[in-house]
Amino acid sequence: MKLSYCIALILATANVLCAQPKPTNYDEAKVGNYTLPNPLLCSDGTHVTDKKTWIEKRRPEVLRLFETQVYGRQASKLAGQKFEVIATDAKALGGKATRREIAIYLTGKKDGPRIDLLLFVPNGAKQPVPAFLGCNFNGNHAVHGDKGISLSTRWMRSTADKINVVNNRATEASRGSEASRWQVEEVIARGYALATYYYGDVEPDHVEGWKDGLRAALSKDGANTHWKGDEWGAIGAWAWGLSRALDYLESDKAVDAKRVAVIGHSRLGKTSLWAGASDERFALIISNNSGEGGASISRRDYGETIAVLNKNFPHWFCGNYKQYTDNAAALPVDMHMLVALGAPRPVYIASAEDDKWADPNGEFLAAKHAEPVYSLFGKKGTGVAAHPRVNQPVGDTLGYHVRTGKHDVTLYDWQRFLDFADRHLARKK
Ligand code: GCU
């Protein structure tokens, strides 16, 4: 073996070893000191003391930092976008709701990129109803056992048991497999519509997924641009899809599109936060167990870190985000500023006690440290000084709870989200 080859091999091995993220910290005492960037301090040194300066000067600056350093720049809506209601069942859920399936032709072409939106609207409402909108993980047919929902034909990660997804395609067995995370009956009973699309419609969730997703479809030469500086990552693309779904809801007379809550769990909770920040049409933002790269404070060394995210999911964020591997302190923003981009709109963050990977306290602190921005609007925040006890929801415009149990979305979570939406999205009398 040539010496130069040996040296190259040793260096490459060392590189791989060095690239391994350090062990996970789950000890609050070892989180270490950090200083959060001040959301109210402009890059030119101006201190924001009123909402006008926040809206006109600082907010656009913070939004730009998230675009260039974290999620990447969002594309605009495409010319020619069209909607087609593909199926309607006016007696869904035993007559309690109307189910619609809508094709969103993103370029207007039926054979072009498309999002399949599923919508349930409660029957008998006298006025347009508020709605929840979020991406699902396993296809629209997985959110409820309703046999009328079309089975997704898109790429899906095969399941180990080879039952729900075989050869990267969903099977009938997966119908309703994600139902406990959607609580459709509860949402309908409380007078809300529920809209969802399978995130894989926009981009299959794997490193090479961009090739079959919207990012390739939108890049002029089909080139792989997602590793470059501020080109958007998959989270940006999924969030963009939520905005396109909201475009449709604006055209649906049964829904009040001015009262739509964007919601998401885990990676899709990172997505809902970014969707709510980047599209101010969303009236309310809910992020469940979103963790690192979502609500949790990146500078806290607890649970997942940016290094782990960049290693395991390099396609989620923009190229520039790679600079912050093991260097969160250099990030010009932190996630309290992502929450603050929601202001003055209500934001709810939910954690689970056993979901330590997502750093529940870090998720709470993002809401807590967004409060100064909400104060500019005269809005009250979490109402507490420290991480509340389990199953004790807190907050006014910034809602938060940590429930007992694991990483998941449960009926308990939905009931809190619905209570929060009732408080903030009720039609003004
Ligand atoms: C992994 C990942 C998290 C993510 C989660 C999910 O655990 O590390 O960042 O939130 O998957 O989306 O389920």
PDB file of C-alpha atoms in Angstrom, residues 149-350:
ATOM      1  CA  ILE A 149     -59.867   8.214   2.356  1.00  0.00           C
ATOM      2  CA  SER A 150     -57.606   7.494  -0.607  1.00  0.00           C
ATOM      3  CA  LEU A 151     -54.601   5.347   0.176  1.00  0.00           C
ATOM      4  CA  SER A 152     -51.410   7.309  -0.417  1.00  0.00           C
ATOM      5  CA  THR A 153     -49.413   6.041  -3.376  1.00  0.00           C
ATOM      6  CA  ARG A 154     -46.310   8.104  -2.580  1.00  0.00           C
ATOM      7  CA  TRP A 155     -42.916   6.978  -1.356  1.00  0.00           C
ATOM      8  CA  MET A 156     -42.934   6.008   2.292  1.00  0.00           C
ATOM      9  CA  ARG A 157     -40.294   4.538   4.569  1.00  0.00           C
ATOM     10  CA  SER A 158     -40.817   0.761   4.712  1.00  0.00           C
ATOM     11  CA  THR A 159     -41.774  -0.496   8.159  1.00  0.00           C
ATOM     12  CA  ALA A 160     -39.663  -3.137   9.839  1.00  0.00           C
ATOM     13  CA  ASP A 161     -42.672  -5.438  10.283  1.00  0.00           C
ATOM     14  CA  LYS A 162     -43.371  -5.227   6.522  1.00  0.00           C
ATOM     15  CA  ILE A 163     -47.056  -4.692   7.263  1.00  0.00           C
ATOM     16  CA  ASN A 164     -47.919  -1.007   6.996  1.00  0.00           C
ATOM     17  CA  VAL A 165     -45.431  -0.091   4.290  1.00  0.00           C
ATOM     18  CA  VAL A 166     -43.997  -2.623   1.879  1.00  0.00           C
ATOM     19  CA  ASN A 167     -41.473  -1.706  -0.801  1.00  0.00           C
ATOM     20  CA  ASN A 168     -41.884   1.944   0.102  1.00  0.00           C
ATOM     21  CA  ARG A 169     -45.626   1.953  -0.553  1.00  0.00           C
ATOM     22  CA  ALA A 170     -48.406   2.116   2.044  1.00  0.00           C
ATOM     23  CA  THR A 171     -50.700  -0.877   2.415  1.00  0.00           C
ATOM     24  CA  GLU A 172     -54.358  -1.037   3.470  1.00  0.00           C
ATOM     25  CA  ALA A 173     -53.121  -2.267   6.852  1.00  0.00           C
ATOM     26  CA  SER A 174     -51.840   1.217   7.611  1.00  0.00           C
ATOM     27  CA  ARG A 175     -55.276   2.816   7.369  1.00  0.00           C
ATOM     28  CA  GLY A 176     -55.865   4.651  10.640  1.00  0.00           C
ATOM     29  CA  SER A 177     -52.389   3.799  11.950  1.00  0.00           C
ATOM     30  CA  GLU A 178     -51.738   7.421  12.937  1.00  0.00           C
ATOM     31  CA  ALA A 179     -55.307   8.068  14.194  1.00  0.00           C
ATOM     32  CA  SER A 180     -54.442   8.533  17.868  1.00  0.00           C
ATOM     33  CA  ARG A 181     -52.237  11.460  16.853  1.00  0.00           C
ATOM     34  CA  TRP A 182     -55.058  13.254  15.047  1.00  0.00           C
ATOM     35  CA  GLN A 183     -58.172  12.823  17.195  1.00  0.00           C
ATOM     36  CA  VAL A 184     -60.415  13.754  14.285  1.00  0.00           C
ATOM     37  CA  GLU A 185     -63.720  13.110  16.144  1.00  0.00           C
ATOM     38  CA  GLU A 186     -62.665  15.320  19.054  1.00  0.00           C
ATOM     39  CA  VAL A 187     -61.640  18.167  16.746  1.00  0.00           C
ATOM     40  CA  ILE A 188     -64.900  17.962  14.786  1.00  0.00           C
ATOM     41  CA  ALA A 189     -67.004  17.760  17.966  1.00  0.00           C
ATOM     42  CA  ARG A 190     -65.381  20.968  19.166  1.00  0.00           C
ATOM     43  CA  GLY A 191     -66.424  22.762  15.970  1.00  0.00           C
ATOM     44  CA  TYR A 192     -63.125  22.860  14.077  1.00  0.00           C
ATOM     45  CA  ALA A 193     -62.183  21.634  10.640  1.00  0.00           C
ATOM     46  CA  LEU A 194     -59.089  19.484  10.267  1.00  0.00           C
ATOM     47  CA  ALA A 195     -56.854  19.587   7.214  1.00  0.00           C
ATOM     48  CA  THR A 196     -53.731  17.550   6.613  1.00  0.00           C
ATOM     49  CA  TYR A 197     -51.351  16.417   3.906  1.00  0.00           C
ATOM     50  CA  TYR A 198     -48.675  13.733   3.795  1.00  0.00           C
ATOM     51  CA  TYR A 199     -45.325  15.485   4.047  1.00  0.00           C
ATOM     52  CA  GLY A 200     -43.832  13.073   1.500  1.00  0.00           C
ATOM     53  CA  ASP A 201     -46.066  14.664  -1.157  1.00  0.00           C
ATOM     54  CA  VAL A 202     -43.668  17.598  -1.024  1.00  0.00           C
ATOM     55  CA  GLU A 203     -40.482  15.694  -0.350  1.00  0.00           C
ATOM     56  CA  PRO A 204     -39.761  12.112   0.661  1.00  0.00           C
ATOM     57  CA  ASP A 205     -37.968  12.237   4.008  1.00  0.00           C
ATOM     58  CA  HIS A 206     -34.511  10.878   3.282  1.00  0.00           C
ATOM     59  CA  VAL A 207     -31.213  12.351   2.219  1.00  0.00           C
ATOM     60  CA  GLU A 208     -31.854  11.806  -1.486  1.00  0.00           C
ATOM     61  CA  GLY A 209     -35.552  12.655  -1.196  1.00  0.00           C
ATOM     62  CA  TRP A 210     -35.085  16.102  -2.722  1.00  0.00           C
ATOM     63  CA  LYS A 211     -34.593  14.449  -6.123  1.00  0.00           C
ATOM     64  CA  ASP A 212     -38.193  13.229  -6.148  1.00  0.00           C
ATOM     65  CA  GLY A 213     -39.544  16.250  -4.365  1.00  0.00           C
ATOM     66  CA  LEU A 214     -40.453  19.786  -4.921  1.00  0.00           C
ATOM     67  CA  ARG A 215     -36.957  21.163  -4.408  1.00  0.00           C
ATOM     68  CA  ALA A 216     -35.737  19.462  -7.567  1.00  0.00           C
ATOM     69  CA  ALA A 217     -38.954  20.309  -9.403  1.00  0.00           C
ATOM     70  CA  LEU A 218     -38.451  23.974  -8.558  1.00  0.00           C
ATOM     71  CA  SER A 219     -34.741  24.301  -9.194  1.00  0.00           C
ATOM     72  CA  LYS A 220     -34.268  25.490 -12.751  1.00  0.00           C
ATOM     73  CA  ASP A 221     -31.733  22.897 -13.804  1.00  0.00           C
ATOM     74  CA  GLY A 222     -32.851  20.138 -11.419  1.00  0.00           C
ATOM     75  CA  ALA A 223     -29.493  20.577  -9.689  1.00  0.00           C
ATOM     76  CA  ASN A 224     -28.783  19.500  -6.144  1.00  0.00           C
ATOM     77  CA  THR A 225     -28.735  22.866  -4.483  1.00  0.00           C
ATOM     78  CA  HIS A 226     -29.728  21.896  -1.006  1.00  0.00           C
ATOM     79  CA  TRP A 227     -26.238  21.713   0.444  1.00  0.00           C
ATOM     80  CA  LYS A 228     -25.514  25.260  -0.580  1.00  0.00           C
ATOM     81  CA  GLY A 229     -25.597  28.197   1.870  1.00  0.00           C
ATOM     82  CA  ASP A 230     -29.120  29.448   2.210  1.00  0.00           C
ATOM     83  CA  GLU A 231     -30.941  27.102  -0.168  1.00  0.00           C
ATOM     84  CA  TRP A 232     -33.935  25.651   1.631  1.00  0.00           C
ATOM     85  CA  GLY A 233     -33.949  22.256   3.292  1.00  0.00           C
ATOM     86  CA  ALA A 234     -36.773  19.733   3.521  1.00  0.00           C
ATOM     87  CA  ILE A 235     -38.354  21.424   6.570  1.00  0.00           C
ATOM     88  CA  GLY A 236     -38.622  24.605   4.522  1.00  0.00           C
ATOM     89  CA  ALA A 237     -40.270  22.683   1.695  1.00  0.00           C
ATOM     90  CA  TRP A 238     -42.754  20.934   4.004  1.00  0.00           C
ATOM     91  CA  ALA A 239     -43.625  24.300   5.595  1.00  0.00           C
ATOM     92  CA  TRP A 240     -44.083  25.801   2.147  1.00  0.00           C
ATOM     93  CA  GLY A 241     -46.571  23.011   1.444  1.00  0.00           C
ATOM     94  CA  LEU A 242     -48.566  24.093   4.503  1.00  0.00           C
ATOM     95  CA  SER A 243     -48.819  27.573   3.025  1.00  0.00           C
ATOM     96  CA  ARG A 244     -50.124  26.067  -0.211  1.00  0.00           C
ATOM     97  CA  ALA A 245     -52.719  24.126   1.773  1.00  0.00           C
ATOM     98  CA  LEU A 246     -53.709  27.410   3.418  1.00  0.00           C
ATOM     99  CA  ASP A 247     -54.088  28.904  -0.078  1.00  0.00           C
ATOM    100  CA  TYR A 248     -56.698  26.234  -0.699  1.00  0.00           C
ATOM    101  CA  LEU A 249     -58.462  26.821   2.625  1.00  0.00           C
ATOM    102  CA  GLU A 250     -58.788  30.490   1.656  1.00  0.00           C
ATOM    103  CA  SER A 251     -60.919  29.331  -1.245  1.00  0.00           C
ATOM    104  CA  ASP A 252     -63.117  26.936   0.748  1.00  0.00           C
ATOM    105  CA  LYS A 253     -66.254  28.668   1.982  1.00  0.00           C
ATOM    106  CA  ALA A 254     -66.813  26.227   4.828  1.00  0.00           C
ATOM    107  CA  VAL A 255     -63.536  27.288   6.492  1.00  0.00           C
ATOM    108  CA  ASP A 256     -62.575  30.625   8.004  1.00  0.00           C
ATOM    109  CA  ALA A 257     -59.022  30.901   6.664  1.00  0.00           C
ATOM    110  CA  LYS A 258     -58.315  33.808   8.987  1.00  0.00           C
ATOM    111  CA  ARG A 259     -58.614  31.381  11.901  1.00  0.00           C
ATOM    112  CA  VAL A 260     -56.315  28.551  10.923  1.00  0.00           C
ATOM    113  CA  ALA A 261     -53.972  26.986  13.492  1.00  0.00           C
ATOM    114  CA  VAL A 262     -50.877  25.373  12.022  1.00  0.00           C
ATOM    115  CA  ILE A 263     -49.869  22.277  13.980  1.00  0.00           C
ATOM    116  CA  GLY A 264     -47.139  19.669  13.900  1.00  0.00           C
ATOM    117  CA  HIS A 265     -45.405  16.976  15.916  1.00  0.00           C
ATOM    118  CA  SER A 266     -41.676  16.337  16.186  1.00  0.00           C
ATOM    119  CA  ARG A 267     -39.903  17.080  12.862  1.00  0.00           C
ATOM    120  CA  LEU A 268     -43.289  18.279  11.698  1.00  0.00           C
ATOM    121  CA  GLY A 269     -43.466  20.449  14.839  1.00  0.00           C
ATOM    122  CA  LYS A 270     -40.238  22.107  13.679  1.00  0.00           C
ATOM    123  CA  THR A 271     -42.072  22.494  10.376  1.00  0.00           C
ATOM    124  CA  SER A 272     -45.192  24.068  11.924  1.00  0.00           C
ATOM    125  CA  LEU A 273     -43.099  26.601  13.843  1.00  0.00           C
ATOM    126  CA  TRP A 274     -41.282  27.611  10.678  1.00  0.00           C
ATOM    127  CA  ALA A 275     -44.526  27.693   8.668  1.00  0.00           C
ATOM    128  CA  GLY A 276     -46.103  29.979  11.268  1.00  0.00           C
ATOM    129  CA  ALA A 277     -43.039  32.215  11.350  1.00  0.00           C
ATOM    130  CA  SER A 278     -42.671  32.492   7.600  1.00  0.00           C
ATOM    131  CA  ASP A 279     -46.366  32.828   6.744  1.00  0.00           C
ATOM    132  CA  GLU A 280     -48.203  35.336   8.902  1.00  0.00           C
ATOM    133  CA  ARG A 281     -51.581  34.242   7.576  1.00  0.00           C
ATOM    134  CA  PHE A 282     -51.523  31.438  10.151  1.00  0.00           C
ATOM    135  CA  ALA A 283     -53.553  32.741  13.075  1.00  0.00           C
ATOM    136  CA  LEU A 284     -52.146  30.383  15.687  1.00  0.00           C
ATOM    137  CA  ILE A 285     -49.104  28.119  15.896  1.00  0.00           C
ATOM    138  CA  ILE A 286     -48.798  24.782  17.716  1.00  0.00           C
ATOM    139  CA  SER A 287     -45.600  22.814  18.042  1.00  0.00           C
ATOM    140  CA  ASN A 288     -45.607  19.447  19.769  1.00  0.00           C
ATOM    141  CA  ASN A 289     -42.399  17.749  21.001  1.00  0.00           C
ATOM    142  CA  SER A 290     -40.431  19.570  18.312  1.00  0.00           C
ATOM    143  CA  GLY A 291     -37.070  19.493  20.103  1.00  0.00           C
ATOM    144  CA  GLU A 292     -33.756  20.485  18.561  1.00  0.00           C
ATOM    145  CA  GLY A 293     -34.121  22.602  15.453  1.00  0.00           C
ATOM    146  CA  GLY A 294     -37.694  23.266  16.636  1.00  0.00           C
ATOM    147  CA  ALA A 295     -38.728  24.905  19.881  1.00  0.00           C
ATOM    148  CA  SER A 296     -35.893  23.792  22.112  1.00  0.00           C
ATOM    149  CA  ILE A 297     -33.098  26.247  22.856  1.00  0.00           C
ATOM    150  CA  SER A 298     -30.111  25.197  20.733  1.00  0.00           C
ATOM    151  CA  ARG A 299     -27.524  26.626  23.104  1.00  0.00           C
ATOM    152  CA  ARG A 300     -28.592  24.208  25.824  1.00  0.00           C
ATOM    153  CA  ASP A 301     -26.487  21.088  25.754  1.00  0.00           C
ATOM    154  CA  TYR A 302     -29.326  18.708  26.678  1.00  0.00           C
ATOM    155  CA  GLY A 303     -30.777  15.881  24.600  1.00  0.00           C
ATOM    156  CA  GLU A 304     -30.365  16.186  20.853  1.00  0.00           C
ATOM    157  CA  THR A 305     -27.844  18.712  19.547  1.00  0.00           C
ATOM    158  CA  ILE A 306     -27.293  20.491  16.238  1.00  0.00           C
ATOM    159  CA  ALA A 307     -24.371  18.121  15.627  1.00  0.00           C
ATOM    160  CA  VAL A 308     -26.687  15.094  15.814  1.00  0.00           C
ATOM    161  CA  LEU A 309     -29.292  16.742  13.605  1.00  0.00           C
ATOM    162  CA  ASN A 310     -26.739  17.623  10.967  1.00  0.00           C
ATOM    163  CA  LYS A 311     -25.306  14.133  11.027  1.00  0.00           C
ATOM    164  CA  ASN A 312     -28.570  12.164  10.937  1.00  0.00           C
ATOM    165  CA  PHE A 313     -30.792  14.527   8.967  1.00  0.00           C
ATOM    166  CA  PRO A 314     -28.532  16.680   6.786  1.00  0.00           C
ATOM    167  CA  HIS A 315     -31.399  17.294   4.359  1.00  0.00           C
ATOM    168  CA  TRP A 316     -33.689  19.044   6.844  1.00  0.00           C
ATOM    169  CA  PHE A 317     -31.871  22.364   7.162  1.00  0.00           C
ATOM    170  CA  CYS A 318     -30.018  24.742   4.881  1.00  0.00           C
ATOM    171  CA  GLY A 319     -26.320  24.387   4.084  1.00  0.00           C
ATOM    172  CA  ASN A 320     -25.275  27.207   6.415  1.00  0.00           C
ATOM    173  CA  TYR A 321     -26.737  25.361   9.403  1.00  0.00           C
ATOM    174  CA  LYS A 322     -23.838  22.912   9.130  1.00  0.00           C
ATOM    175  CA  GLN A 323     -21.561  25.667  10.478  1.00  0.00           C
ATOM    176  CA  TYR A 324     -23.214  25.387  13.868  1.00  0.00           C
ATOM    177  CA  THR A 325     -22.372  21.741  14.507  1.00  0.00           C
ATOM    178  CA  ASP A 326     -20.795  21.813  17.983  1.00  0.00           C
ATOM    179  CA  ASN A 327     -20.951  25.586  17.781  1.00  0.00           C
ATOM    180  CA  ALA A 328     -24.465  26.652  18.727  1.00  0.00           C
ATOM    181  CA  ALA A 329     -23.002  29.723  20.440  1.00  0.00           C
ATOM    182  CA  ALA A 330     -22.168  31.141  17.009  1.00  0.00           C
ATOM    183  CA  LEU A 331     -25.762  30.923  15.796  1.00  0.00           C
ATOM    184  CA  PRO A 332     -27.011  34.521  15.446  1.00  0.00           C
ATOM    185  CA  VAL A 333     -30.469  33.404  16.589  1.00  0.00           C
ATOM    186  CA  ASP A 334     -31.912  30.892  19.015  1.00  0.00           C
ATOM    187  CA  MET A 335     -35.295  29.289  19.102  1.00  0.00           C
ATOM    188  CA  HIS A 336     -36.952  31.842  21.419  1.00  0.00           C
ATOM    189  CA  MET A 337     -36.618  34.129  18.393  1.00  0.00           C
ATOM    190  CA  LEU A 338     -38.439  31.615  16.208  1.00  0.00           C
ATOM    191  CA  VAL A 339     -41.301  31.655  18.691  1.00  0.00           C
ATOM    192  CA  ALA A 340     -41.110  35.461  18.784  1.00  0.00           C
ATOM    193  CA  LEU A 341     -41.640  35.580  15.017  1.00  0.00           C
ATOM    194  CA  GLY A 342     -45.151  34.392  15.840  1.00  0.00           C
ATOM    195  CA  ALA A 343     -45.924  37.585  17.791  1.00  0.00           C
ATOM    196  CA  PRO A 344     -48.507  38.859  18.417  1.00  0.00           C
ATOM    197  CA  ARG A 345     -50.217  35.625  17.378  1.00  0.00           C
ATOM    198  CA  PRO A 346     -50.774  32.880  19.964  1.00  0.00           C
ATOM    199  CA  VAL A 347     -48.169  30.096  20.055  1.00  0.00           C
ATOM    200  CA  TYR A 348     -48.514  26.831  21.978  1.00  0.00           C
ATOM    201  CA  ILE A 349     -45.574  24.588  22.722  1.00  0.00           C
ATOM    202  CA  ALA A 350     -46.043  21.120  24.155  1.00  0.00           C
TER     203      ALA A 350
END
